Short mmCIF file of N, CA and C in Angstrom, two decimals:
data_model
loop_
_atom_site.label_atom_id
_atom_site.label_comp_id
_atom_site.label_asym_id
_atom_site.label_seq_id
_atom_site.Cartn_x
_atom_site.Cartn_y
_atom_site.Cartn_z
N MET A 22 15.04 7.44 -21.34
CA MET A 22 14.76 6.01 -21.23
C MET A 22 15.66 5.37 -20.16
N ARG A 23 16.84 5.93 -19.97
CA ARG A 23 17.76 5.39 -18.99
C ARG A 23 17.17 5.52 -17.58
N LYS A 24 16.46 6.62 -17.33
CA LYS A 24 15.85 6.82 -16.01
C LYS A 24 14.79 5.76 -15.73
N LEU A 25 14.05 5.38 -16.77
CA LEU A 25 13.04 4.33 -16.62
C LEU A 25 13.68 3.00 -16.30
N ILE A 26 14.80 2.71 -16.92
CA ILE A 26 15.51 1.46 -16.65
C ILE A 26 16.02 1.45 -15.21
N ILE A 27 16.54 2.57 -14.76
CA ILE A 27 17.03 2.66 -13.37
C ILE A 27 15.87 2.51 -12.40
N LEU A 28 14.75 3.19 -12.67
CA LEU A 28 13.57 3.08 -11.81
C LEU A 28 13.06 1.65 -11.75
N LYS A 29 12.94 1.00 -12.90
CA LYS A 29 12.45 -0.38 -12.94
C LYS A 29 13.41 -1.31 -12.20
N SER A 30 14.71 -1.08 -12.33
CA SER A 30 15.68 -1.91 -11.63
C SER A 30 15.57 -1.73 -10.12
N LEU A 31 15.41 -0.49 -9.68
CA LEU A 31 15.26 -0.24 -8.24
C LEU A 31 13.97 -0.84 -7.70
N VAL A 32 12.89 -0.71 -8.45
CA VAL A 32 11.61 -1.28 -8.01
C VAL A 32 11.70 -2.80 -7.96
N ASP A 33 12.35 -3.42 -8.95
CA ASP A 33 12.53 -4.87 -8.91
C ASP A 33 13.40 -5.30 -7.74
N PHE A 34 14.44 -4.52 -7.45
CA PHE A 34 15.31 -4.83 -6.31
C PHE A 34 14.53 -4.77 -5.01
N VAL A 35 13.74 -3.72 -4.83
CA VAL A 35 12.93 -3.60 -3.61
C VAL A 35 11.90 -4.72 -3.54
N TRP A 36 11.33 -5.09 -4.68
CA TRP A 36 10.35 -6.17 -4.71
C TRP A 36 10.97 -7.49 -4.25
N ILE A 37 12.16 -7.80 -4.79
CA ILE A 37 12.80 -9.07 -4.48
C ILE A 37 13.34 -9.10 -3.05
N VAL A 38 13.97 -8.01 -2.63
CA VAL A 38 14.62 -7.99 -1.32
C VAL A 38 13.63 -7.76 -0.18
N THR A 39 12.61 -6.95 -0.43
CA THR A 39 11.72 -6.57 0.67
C THR A 39 10.34 -7.23 0.59
N CYS A 40 9.67 -7.07 -0.53
CA CYS A 40 8.25 -7.45 -0.59
C CYS A 40 8.03 -8.97 -0.57
N ILE A 41 8.82 -9.71 -1.31
CA ILE A 41 8.62 -11.17 -1.34
C ILE A 41 8.87 -11.78 0.04
N PRO A 42 9.98 -11.44 0.72
CA PRO A 42 10.13 -11.98 2.09
C PRO A 42 9.06 -11.45 3.05
N LEU A 43 8.61 -10.20 2.85
CA LEU A 43 7.59 -9.63 3.71
C LEU A 43 6.27 -10.40 3.60
N ILE A 44 5.93 -10.85 2.42
CA ILE A 44 4.70 -11.64 2.24
C ILE A 44 4.78 -12.92 3.07
N GLY A 45 5.91 -13.60 2.99
CA GLY A 45 6.07 -14.82 3.78
C GLY A 45 6.03 -14.56 5.27
N LEU A 46 6.69 -13.49 5.70
CA LEU A 46 6.67 -13.14 7.13
C LEU A 46 5.28 -12.76 7.61
N LEU A 47 4.53 -12.05 6.78
CA LEU A 47 3.17 -11.67 7.18
C LEU A 47 2.26 -12.88 7.29
N VAL A 48 2.39 -13.82 6.37
CA VAL A 48 1.58 -15.04 6.46
C VAL A 48 1.95 -15.81 7.72
N PHE A 49 3.26 -15.93 7.98
CA PHE A 49 3.70 -16.62 9.19
C PHE A 49 3.19 -15.92 10.44
N PHE A 50 3.31 -14.59 10.49
CA PHE A 50 2.88 -13.83 11.65
C PHE A 50 1.37 -13.92 11.85
N SER A 51 0.61 -13.94 10.73
CA SER A 51 -0.85 -14.04 10.83
C SER A 51 -1.27 -15.32 11.52
N VAL A 52 -0.56 -16.40 11.26
CA VAL A 52 -0.88 -17.68 11.89
C VAL A 52 -0.29 -17.74 13.30
N PHE A 53 0.94 -17.26 13.45
CA PHE A 53 1.64 -17.38 14.72
C PHE A 53 1.00 -16.55 15.83
N MET A 54 0.36 -15.43 15.48
CA MET A 54 -0.24 -14.61 16.53
C MET A 54 -1.46 -15.27 17.15
N PHE A 55 -2.04 -16.27 16.46
CA PHE A 55 -3.13 -17.02 17.07
C PHE A 55 -2.60 -18.20 17.88
N VAL A 56 -1.44 -18.73 17.50
CA VAL A 56 -0.83 -19.83 18.24
C VAL A 56 -0.18 -19.31 19.52
N ASN A 57 0.55 -18.19 19.41
CA ASN A 57 1.26 -17.62 20.55
C ASN A 57 0.94 -16.13 20.63
N PRO A 58 -0.09 -15.74 21.37
CA PRO A 58 -0.48 -14.33 21.44
C PRO A 58 0.58 -13.41 22.04
N GLU A 59 1.54 -13.95 22.79
CA GLU A 59 2.60 -13.11 23.35
C GLU A 59 3.48 -12.51 22.25
N SER A 60 3.44 -13.07 21.05
CA SER A 60 4.24 -12.54 19.94
C SER A 60 3.76 -11.16 19.50
N LEU A 61 2.58 -10.78 19.91
CA LEU A 61 2.04 -9.47 19.53
C LEU A 61 2.77 -8.32 20.22
N HIS A 62 3.61 -8.64 21.21
CA HIS A 62 4.44 -7.60 21.83
C HIS A 62 5.42 -7.01 20.82
N LEU A 63 5.73 -7.76 19.78
CA LEU A 63 6.63 -7.25 18.74
C LEU A 63 6.00 -6.09 17.98
N VAL A 64 4.68 -6.11 17.84
CA VAL A 64 3.97 -5.11 17.05
C VAL A 64 3.38 -4.01 17.91
N PHE A 65 2.73 -4.38 18.98
CA PHE A 65 2.01 -3.42 19.82
C PHE A 65 2.78 -3.15 21.10
N ASP A 66 2.88 -1.88 21.45
CA ASP A 66 3.54 -1.45 22.68
C ASP A 66 2.46 -1.27 23.74
N MET A 67 2.35 -2.27 24.63
CA MET A 67 1.31 -2.19 25.66
C MET A 67 1.69 -3.07 26.83
N ASP A 68 0.89 -2.97 27.90
CA ASP A 68 1.12 -3.77 29.09
C ASP A 68 0.85 -5.24 28.81
N LYS A 69 1.61 -6.09 29.49
CA LYS A 69 1.39 -7.53 29.33
C LYS A 69 0.04 -7.94 29.93
N ALA A 70 -0.38 -7.26 30.98
CA ALA A 70 -1.67 -7.58 31.61
C ALA A 70 -2.81 -7.24 30.66
N LEU A 71 -2.67 -6.14 29.93
CA LEU A 71 -3.71 -5.77 28.97
C LEU A 71 -3.76 -6.76 27.82
N LEU A 72 -2.60 -7.26 27.40
CA LEU A 72 -2.55 -8.25 26.33
C LEU A 72 -3.26 -9.53 26.74
N MET A 73 -3.04 -9.97 27.96
CA MET A 73 -3.66 -11.21 28.42
C MET A 73 -5.17 -11.05 28.60
N SER A 74 -5.63 -9.87 28.95
CA SER A 74 -7.06 -9.69 29.20
C SER A 74 -7.85 -9.52 27.91
N SER A 75 -7.21 -9.06 26.85
CA SER A 75 -7.96 -8.82 25.61
C SER A 75 -7.23 -9.38 24.41
N LYS A 76 -6.96 -10.68 24.44
CA LYS A 76 -6.23 -11.32 23.35
C LYS A 76 -6.97 -11.19 22.02
N GLY A 77 -8.28 -11.39 22.05
CA GLY A 77 -9.05 -11.35 20.80
C GLY A 77 -9.00 -10.00 20.12
N THR A 78 -9.11 -8.95 20.90
CA THR A 78 -9.07 -7.59 20.34
C THR A 78 -7.70 -7.29 19.75
N VAL A 79 -6.67 -7.69 20.45
CA VAL A 79 -5.31 -7.45 19.96
C VAL A 79 -5.06 -8.26 18.69
N GLN A 80 -5.57 -9.47 18.63
CA GLN A 80 -5.41 -10.29 17.43
C GLN A 80 -6.15 -9.69 16.24
N ILE A 81 -7.31 -9.11 16.49
CA ILE A 81 -8.06 -8.44 15.41
C ILE A 81 -7.27 -7.24 14.91
N PHE A 82 -6.70 -6.47 15.84
CA PHE A 82 -5.86 -5.34 15.44
C PHE A 82 -4.65 -5.82 14.63
N GLY A 83 -4.07 -6.93 15.05
CA GLY A 83 -2.94 -7.50 14.32
C GLY A 83 -3.33 -7.92 12.91
N LEU A 84 -4.50 -8.54 12.78
CA LEU A 84 -4.97 -8.95 11.44
C LEU A 84 -5.25 -7.74 10.55
N LEU A 85 -5.82 -6.70 11.13
CA LEU A 85 -6.07 -5.48 10.35
C LEU A 85 -4.76 -4.85 9.89
N LEU A 86 -3.76 -4.86 10.77
CA LEU A 86 -2.45 -4.33 10.40
C LEU A 86 -1.82 -5.16 9.28
N VAL A 87 -1.93 -6.47 9.37
CA VAL A 87 -1.40 -7.35 8.32
C VAL A 87 -2.13 -7.10 7.00
N ALA A 88 -3.45 -6.91 7.06
CA ALA A 88 -4.22 -6.64 5.84
C ALA A 88 -3.79 -5.33 5.19
N LEU A 89 -3.54 -4.30 6.00
CA LEU A 89 -3.08 -3.02 5.45
C LEU A 89 -1.71 -3.15 4.79
N VAL A 90 -0.84 -3.93 5.38
CA VAL A 90 0.49 -4.13 4.77
C VAL A 90 0.36 -4.92 3.47
N PHE A 91 -0.52 -5.92 3.45
CA PHE A 91 -0.75 -6.67 2.20
C PHE A 91 -1.28 -5.75 1.10
N ILE A 92 -2.17 -4.85 1.44
CA ILE A 92 -2.70 -3.90 0.45
C ILE A 92 -1.58 -3.00 -0.07
N GLY A 93 -0.70 -2.57 0.82
CA GLY A 93 0.44 -1.77 0.39
C GLY A 93 1.38 -2.52 -0.54
N VAL A 94 1.63 -3.79 -0.24
CA VAL A 94 2.49 -4.62 -1.09
C VAL A 94 1.82 -4.83 -2.45
N TYR A 95 0.51 -5.03 -2.46
CA TYR A 95 -0.20 -5.20 -3.73
C TYR A 95 -0.14 -3.92 -4.56
N SER A 96 -0.23 -2.77 -3.93
CA SER A 96 -0.09 -1.50 -4.64
C SER A 96 1.29 -1.39 -5.29
N PHE A 97 2.31 -1.80 -4.56
CA PHE A 97 3.66 -1.77 -5.10
C PHE A 97 3.80 -2.74 -6.28
N TYR A 98 3.13 -3.89 -6.18
CA TYR A 98 3.12 -4.85 -7.29
C TYR A 98 2.46 -4.25 -8.53
N LEU A 99 1.35 -3.55 -8.35
CA LEU A 99 0.68 -2.90 -9.49
C LEU A 99 1.57 -1.83 -10.12
N PHE A 100 2.30 -1.08 -9.28
CA PHE A 100 3.23 -0.08 -9.80
C PHE A 100 4.32 -0.75 -10.62
N ARG A 101 4.79 -1.89 -10.15
CA ARG A 101 5.81 -2.65 -10.88
C ARG A 101 5.28 -3.12 -12.23
N LYS A 102 4.04 -3.59 -12.26
CA LYS A 102 3.43 -4.01 -13.53
C LYS A 102 3.26 -2.83 -14.48
N THR A 103 2.91 -1.68 -13.95
CA THR A 103 2.71 -0.48 -14.78
C THR A 103 4.03 -0.06 -15.43
N LEU A 104 5.12 -0.19 -14.70
CA LEU A 104 6.41 0.16 -15.28
C LEU A 104 6.77 -0.73 -16.46
N ARG A 105 6.27 -1.95 -16.48
CA ARG A 105 6.50 -2.83 -17.64
C ARG A 105 5.83 -2.26 -18.90
N TYR A 106 4.65 -1.69 -18.75
CA TYR A 106 3.99 -1.07 -19.90
C TYR A 106 4.78 0.14 -20.39
N PHE A 107 5.37 0.88 -19.47
CA PHE A 107 6.20 2.01 -19.88
C PHE A 107 7.44 1.54 -20.63
N GLN A 108 8.01 0.41 -20.21
CA GLN A 108 9.17 -0.12 -20.91
C GLN A 108 8.81 -0.59 -22.32
N ARG A 109 7.60 -1.08 -22.49
CA ARG A 109 7.13 -1.51 -23.81
C ARG A 109 6.63 -0.34 -24.65
N VAL A 110 6.78 0.87 -24.16
CA VAL A 110 6.36 2.12 -24.81
C VAL A 110 4.85 2.09 -25.08
N LYS A 111 4.10 1.71 -24.06
CA LYS A 111 2.64 1.72 -24.10
C LYS A 111 2.10 2.51 -22.90
N PRO A 112 2.42 3.81 -22.82
CA PRO A 112 2.01 4.55 -21.63
C PRO A 112 0.51 4.84 -21.57
N PHE A 113 -0.18 4.75 -22.70
CA PHE A 113 -1.61 5.07 -22.70
C PHE A 113 -2.48 3.83 -22.80
N HIS A 114 -1.91 2.69 -22.45
CA HIS A 114 -2.67 1.45 -22.44
C HIS A 114 -3.75 1.54 -21.36
N GLU A 115 -4.86 0.89 -21.59
CA GLU A 115 -5.98 0.95 -20.64
C GLU A 115 -5.59 0.37 -19.28
N LYS A 116 -4.72 -0.62 -19.28
CA LYS A 116 -4.30 -1.23 -18.03
C LYS A 116 -3.47 -0.26 -17.18
N VAL A 117 -2.70 0.63 -17.82
CA VAL A 117 -1.91 1.63 -17.09
C VAL A 117 -2.85 2.57 -16.35
N ILE A 118 -3.88 3.02 -17.04
CA ILE A 118 -4.84 3.94 -16.43
C ILE A 118 -5.58 3.25 -15.28
N THR A 119 -5.97 2.01 -15.49
CA THR A 119 -6.66 1.25 -14.44
C THR A 119 -5.73 1.00 -13.25
N ASN A 120 -4.47 0.66 -13.53
CA ASN A 120 -3.53 0.41 -12.43
C ASN A 120 -3.27 1.68 -11.62
N PHE A 121 -3.12 2.82 -12.29
CA PHE A 121 -2.91 4.06 -11.56
C PHE A 121 -4.09 4.38 -10.65
N HIS A 122 -5.30 4.19 -11.16
CA HIS A 122 -6.48 4.46 -10.35
C HIS A 122 -6.58 3.48 -9.17
N THR A 123 -6.29 2.21 -9.42
CA THR A 123 -6.34 1.21 -8.36
C THR A 123 -5.28 1.49 -7.29
N ILE A 124 -4.07 1.82 -7.73
CA ILE A 124 -3.00 2.15 -6.78
C ILE A 124 -3.41 3.33 -5.92
N GLY A 125 -3.97 4.36 -6.54
CA GLY A 125 -4.40 5.54 -5.79
C GLY A 125 -5.48 5.22 -4.78
N TYR A 126 -6.45 4.44 -5.21
CA TYR A 126 -7.55 4.06 -4.33
C TYR A 126 -7.03 3.24 -3.14
N LEU A 127 -6.16 2.26 -3.42
CA LEU A 127 -5.65 1.41 -2.35
C LEU A 127 -4.75 2.17 -1.38
N LEU A 128 -3.90 3.05 -1.90
CA LEU A 128 -3.04 3.83 -1.01
C LEU A 128 -3.85 4.79 -0.14
N SER A 129 -4.91 5.35 -0.70
CA SER A 129 -5.78 6.21 0.11
C SER A 129 -6.46 5.41 1.21
N ILE A 130 -6.90 4.20 0.88
CA ILE A 130 -7.52 3.34 1.89
C ILE A 130 -6.52 3.00 2.99
N VAL A 131 -5.29 2.66 2.61
CA VAL A 131 -4.27 2.34 3.61
C VAL A 131 -4.00 3.55 4.50
N GLY A 132 -3.94 4.74 3.91
CA GLY A 132 -3.70 5.94 4.69
C GLY A 132 -4.81 6.24 5.68
N VAL A 133 -6.05 6.16 5.22
CA VAL A 133 -7.19 6.47 6.09
C VAL A 133 -7.34 5.41 7.19
N PHE A 134 -7.36 4.14 6.80
CA PHE A 134 -7.56 3.09 7.80
C PHE A 134 -6.35 2.95 8.72
N GLY A 135 -5.16 3.24 8.21
CA GLY A 135 -3.97 3.21 9.07
C GLY A 135 -4.03 4.27 10.14
N SER A 136 -4.44 5.47 9.77
CA SER A 136 -4.54 6.53 10.77
C SER A 136 -5.65 6.24 11.78
N VAL A 137 -6.75 5.68 11.33
CA VAL A 137 -7.83 5.31 12.24
C VAL A 137 -7.38 4.19 13.17
N LEU A 138 -6.65 3.22 12.61
CA LEU A 138 -6.17 2.10 13.41
C LEU A 138 -5.18 2.56 14.48
N VAL A 139 -4.31 3.50 14.13
CA VAL A 139 -3.36 4.03 15.12
C VAL A 139 -4.10 4.81 16.21
N PHE A 140 -5.08 5.60 15.81
CA PHE A 140 -5.85 6.39 16.79
C PHE A 140 -6.60 5.47 17.75
N VAL A 141 -7.31 4.49 17.21
CA VAL A 141 -8.08 3.58 18.06
C VAL A 141 -7.14 2.72 18.90
N GLY A 142 -6.00 2.32 18.33
CA GLY A 142 -5.04 1.52 19.09
C GLY A 142 -4.47 2.29 20.27
N ARG A 143 -4.14 3.56 20.05
CA ARG A 143 -3.65 4.39 21.17
C ARG A 143 -4.74 4.54 22.23
N LEU A 144 -5.95 4.76 21.76
CA LEU A 144 -7.06 4.95 22.69
C LEU A 144 -7.32 3.69 23.50
N PHE A 145 -7.28 2.54 22.84
CA PHE A 145 -7.62 1.28 23.51
C PHE A 145 -6.46 0.72 24.31
N PHE A 146 -5.25 0.70 23.73
CA PHE A 146 -4.14 0.02 24.37
C PHE A 146 -3.36 0.89 25.35
N LYS A 147 -3.23 2.17 25.05
CA LYS A 147 -2.44 3.05 25.92
C LYS A 147 -3.30 4.01 26.73
N ASN A 148 -4.60 3.98 26.50
CA ASN A 148 -5.54 4.87 27.18
C ASN A 148 -5.16 6.34 27.03
N GLU A 149 -4.74 6.72 25.85
CA GLU A 149 -4.44 8.13 25.61
C GLU A 149 -5.18 8.60 24.36
N PHE A 150 -5.76 9.77 24.50
CA PHE A 150 -6.50 10.41 23.41
C PHE A 150 -5.56 11.42 22.77
N LYS A 151 -4.98 11.03 21.65
CA LYS A 151 -3.97 11.88 21.01
C LYS A 151 -4.29 12.00 19.52
N ILE A 152 -4.48 13.23 19.09
CA ILE A 152 -4.72 13.51 17.68
C ILE A 152 -3.48 14.22 17.15
N SER A 153 -2.87 13.64 16.16
CA SER A 153 -1.66 14.21 15.58
C SER A 153 -2.04 14.97 14.31
N LEU A 154 -1.84 16.27 14.32
CA LEU A 154 -2.18 17.08 13.17
C LEU A 154 -0.97 17.40 12.30
N GLY A 155 0.18 16.92 12.70
CA GLY A 155 1.40 17.18 11.94
C GLY A 155 1.55 16.22 10.77
N LEU A 156 2.73 16.20 10.24
CA LEU A 156 3.06 15.34 9.12
C LEU A 156 3.20 13.90 9.61
N SER A 157 2.43 13.02 9.03
CA SER A 157 2.52 11.61 9.40
C SER A 157 2.59 10.77 8.13
N PRO A 158 3.05 9.53 8.25
CA PRO A 158 3.12 8.69 7.06
C PRO A 158 1.75 8.41 6.45
N TYR A 159 0.72 8.45 7.28
CA TYR A 159 -0.62 8.15 6.78
C TYR A 159 -1.15 9.30 5.91
N ILE A 160 -0.84 10.52 6.29
CA ILE A 160 -1.24 11.66 5.45
C ILE A 160 -0.47 11.63 4.15
N LEU A 161 0.81 11.25 4.22
CA LEU A 161 1.60 11.14 2.99
C LEU A 161 1.05 10.03 2.08
N LEU A 162 0.59 8.94 2.66
CA LEU A 162 -0.02 7.87 1.85
C LEU A 162 -1.31 8.34 1.19
N ILE A 163 -2.11 9.10 1.92
CA ILE A 163 -3.34 9.64 1.33
C ILE A 163 -3.00 10.58 0.18
N CYS A 164 -2.01 11.44 0.38
CA CYS A 164 -1.58 12.36 -0.69
C CYS A 164 -1.06 11.59 -1.90
N LEU A 165 -0.27 10.57 -1.65
CA LEU A 165 0.26 9.76 -2.74
C LEU A 165 -0.86 9.04 -3.48
N GLY A 166 -1.84 8.55 -2.73
CA GLY A 166 -2.99 7.90 -3.37
C GLY A 166 -3.78 8.86 -4.23
N LEU A 167 -4.02 10.05 -3.73
CA LEU A 167 -4.74 11.06 -4.52
C LEU A 167 -3.93 11.47 -5.74
N PHE A 168 -2.60 11.52 -5.60
CA PHE A 168 -1.74 11.83 -6.74
C PHE A 168 -1.89 10.77 -7.83
N PHE A 169 -1.90 9.50 -7.46
CA PHE A 169 -2.06 8.44 -8.45
C PHE A 169 -3.44 8.50 -9.12
N MET A 170 -4.46 8.88 -8.36
CA MET A 170 -5.80 9.03 -8.96
C MET A 170 -5.81 10.17 -9.98
N VAL A 171 -5.17 11.29 -9.63
CA VAL A 171 -5.08 12.42 -10.56
C VAL A 171 -4.26 12.01 -11.79
N LEU A 172 -3.19 11.28 -11.57
CA LEU A 172 -2.37 10.79 -12.68
C LEU A 172 -3.18 9.89 -13.61
N SER A 173 -4.05 9.10 -13.05
CA SER A 173 -4.93 8.24 -13.85
C SER A 173 -5.85 9.09 -14.73
N GLU A 174 -6.41 10.14 -14.16
CA GLU A 174 -7.29 11.02 -14.93
C GLU A 174 -6.52 11.74 -16.03
N ILE A 175 -5.29 12.17 -15.74
CA ILE A 175 -4.47 12.85 -16.75
C ILE A 175 -4.16 11.91 -17.90
N PHE A 176 -3.82 10.67 -17.58
CA PHE A 176 -3.53 9.70 -18.64
C PHE A 176 -4.78 9.38 -19.45
N LYS A 177 -5.93 9.37 -18.80
CA LYS A 177 -7.18 9.12 -19.52
C LYS A 177 -7.47 10.25 -20.52
N VAL A 178 -7.29 11.49 -20.08
CA VAL A 178 -7.49 12.64 -20.97
C VAL A 178 -6.47 12.62 -22.10
N ALA A 179 -5.22 12.31 -21.78
CA ALA A 179 -4.17 12.27 -22.81
C ALA A 179 -4.44 11.15 -23.81
N LYS A 180 -4.95 10.03 -23.35
CA LYS A 180 -5.27 8.93 -24.27
C LYS A 180 -6.38 9.36 -25.22
N HIS A 181 -7.39 10.03 -24.68
CA HIS A 181 -8.50 10.50 -25.51
C HIS A 181 -8.01 11.52 -26.53
N ALA A 182 -7.14 12.44 -26.12
CA ALA A 182 -6.60 13.45 -27.04
C ALA A 182 -5.74 12.78 -28.11
N LYS A 183 -4.99 11.77 -27.74
CA LYS A 183 -4.15 11.06 -28.71
C LYS A 183 -5.00 10.35 -29.75
N GLU A 184 -6.10 9.72 -29.29
CA GLU A 184 -7.00 9.02 -30.22
C GLU A 184 -7.68 10.01 -31.17
N GLU A 185 -8.09 11.16 -30.67
CA GLU A 185 -8.69 12.17 -31.53
C GLU A 185 -7.68 12.71 -32.55
N ASN A 186 -6.44 12.88 -32.10
CA ASN A 186 -5.40 13.37 -32.99
C ASN A 186 -5.09 12.36 -34.11
N GLU A 187 -5.12 11.07 -33.78
CA GLU A 187 -4.86 10.04 -34.79
C GLU A 187 -6.02 9.96 -35.79
N LEU A 188 -7.24 10.23 -35.35
CA LEU A 188 -8.38 10.21 -36.25
C LEU A 188 -8.39 11.40 -37.19
N THR A 189 -7.82 12.51 -36.75
CA THR A 189 -7.82 13.73 -37.55
C THR A 189 -6.88 13.61 -38.74
N VAL A 190 -5.77 12.93 -38.56
CA VAL A 190 -4.77 12.81 -39.62
C VAL A 190 -5.17 11.87 -40.67
#
């Protein structure tokens, strides 16, 4: 139980220190990139001439990037909520199973769309066709998402076995 308390404390610390300020910064950046398109140099590494010629495309890429980060923050929020059920000693609650499946689905989406966004961004902004087959954060996100989906199925089977066991007694 002590490990759960440490995990929940660390997750809360990361939530307060990183995620809450990140939400505010993302909202600010989402608006500011339309007011001052030169601010996109902070996110995208490209020529200034290319930025001026295709502001709309770069802004769309910026919005997609912001949306992916929001999805990641929401996944972390769901994980934080799931840990509360574990603290209440309700690991087989229906909401835990649903949260695990949702976290897995969202992390897989972030991994797939993030890798596509990086590929298309390199192709469009740097004019280079580069496929990375090595270890990347996007592949790790896809693996983590699939792990959460499998965890959801395991908890579903365990909940069913627990209910059958309670009916037998």
